[in-house]
Amino acid sequence: MLHYHNITAEDMKNGDGLRTVLWLAGCEHHCPGCQNPVTWDKNGGIPFDEAAKKELLDSLEPDYISGITFSGGDPLAFFNREGVAQLIACLKGMNAKMASKSIWIYTGYTWEQLMEQMKATGAAESNALRYILTHTDVLVDGRYEQQNRDVTLKWRGSSNQSVIDVPASLKTGTVVLHCD
């Protein structure tokens, strides 16, 4: 079961436009200088139940909300993938308005690591990751590196991280940046 720490409505800092952010629990990276170390424990926070799902969906309902950002913790930690895939499937299956909302994901894994994991993991893990990525618009990848901290960068904290256009990257088989 997913655990989360917060649902932030009308956020302007974690992706294009006005967004809802789901701050998930659980991260295996433990980056020095992380801004959210409280989210590292996969059993921390609050169980993501039907009330949380309703809160999340209600926050996405207004037309002026561009989409959802999954952050944390790490939404792509192995133990979060199935739950994230189920949430995305719920959003995409609701109605045309919800299906059109953009999806952003922050992860400590690099694009290359995720591509390797899709090849190397068992069917269930690979299918969940594949589903997530094929329904994600933008992925902010890579561990936060304190020595590469740069507050001038858009949507990321350190210069080693990339803001990736996922559909274009999957189509071309190489990383296509959403922005530099």
mmCIF file of C-alpha atoms in Angstrom, residues 2 12 31-32 34 37 43 45-46 65 68 75-76 91 114-115 118 125 143 149 154 161 163 172 177:
data_model
loop_
_atom_site.group_PDB
_atom_site.id
_atom_site.type_symbol
_atom_site.label_atom_id
_atom_site.label_comp_id
_atom_site.label_asym_id
_atom_site.label_seq_id
_atom_site.Cartn_x
_atom_site.Cartn_y
_atom_site.Cartn_z
ATOM 1 C CA LEU A 2 1.182 3.492 -0.822
ATOM 2 C CA MET A 12 3.511 26.355 -8.915
ATOM 3 C CA CYS A 31 20.794 11.872 -0.919
ATOM 4 C CA PRO A 32 22.934 14.046 1.373
ATOM 5 C CA CYS A 34 17.827 16.107 0.598
ATOM 6 C CA PRO A 37 14.439 13.301 4.432
ATOM 7 C CA ASN A 43 6.108 3.081 6.070
ATOM 8 C CA GLY A 45 3.435 9.219 6.563
ATOM 9 C CA ILE A 46 -0.187 8.228 6.100
ATOM 10 C CA ILE A 65 -5.109 22.705 -12.696
ATOM 11 C CA ILE A 68 -0.339 16.045 -11.121
ATOM 12 C CA PRO A 75 7.468 7.566 -6.626
ATOM 13 C CA LEU A 76 9.535 5.117 -8.686
ATOM 14 C CA LEU A 91 -6.823 9.293 -13.612
ATOM 15 C CA LEU A 114 14.952 3.060 -15.489
ATOM 16 C CA MET A 115 15.419 1.725 -19.020
ATOM 17 C CA MET A 118 12.454 -2.332 -17.458
ATOM 18 C CA GLU A 125 7.676 -4.624 -11.809
ATOM 19 C CA ARG A 143 19.720 11.914 -7.358
ATOM 20 C CA ARG A 149 23.269 22.400 -6.160
ATOM 21 C CA LYS A 154 14.156 25.239 -13.445
ATOM 22 C CA GLN A 161 19.379 16.140 -12.881
ATOM 23 C CA VAL A 163 13.957 17.417 -17.025
ATOM 24 C CA THR A 172 13.363 8.310 -30.260
ATOM 25 C CA LEU A 177 14.953 17.293 -22.703
#
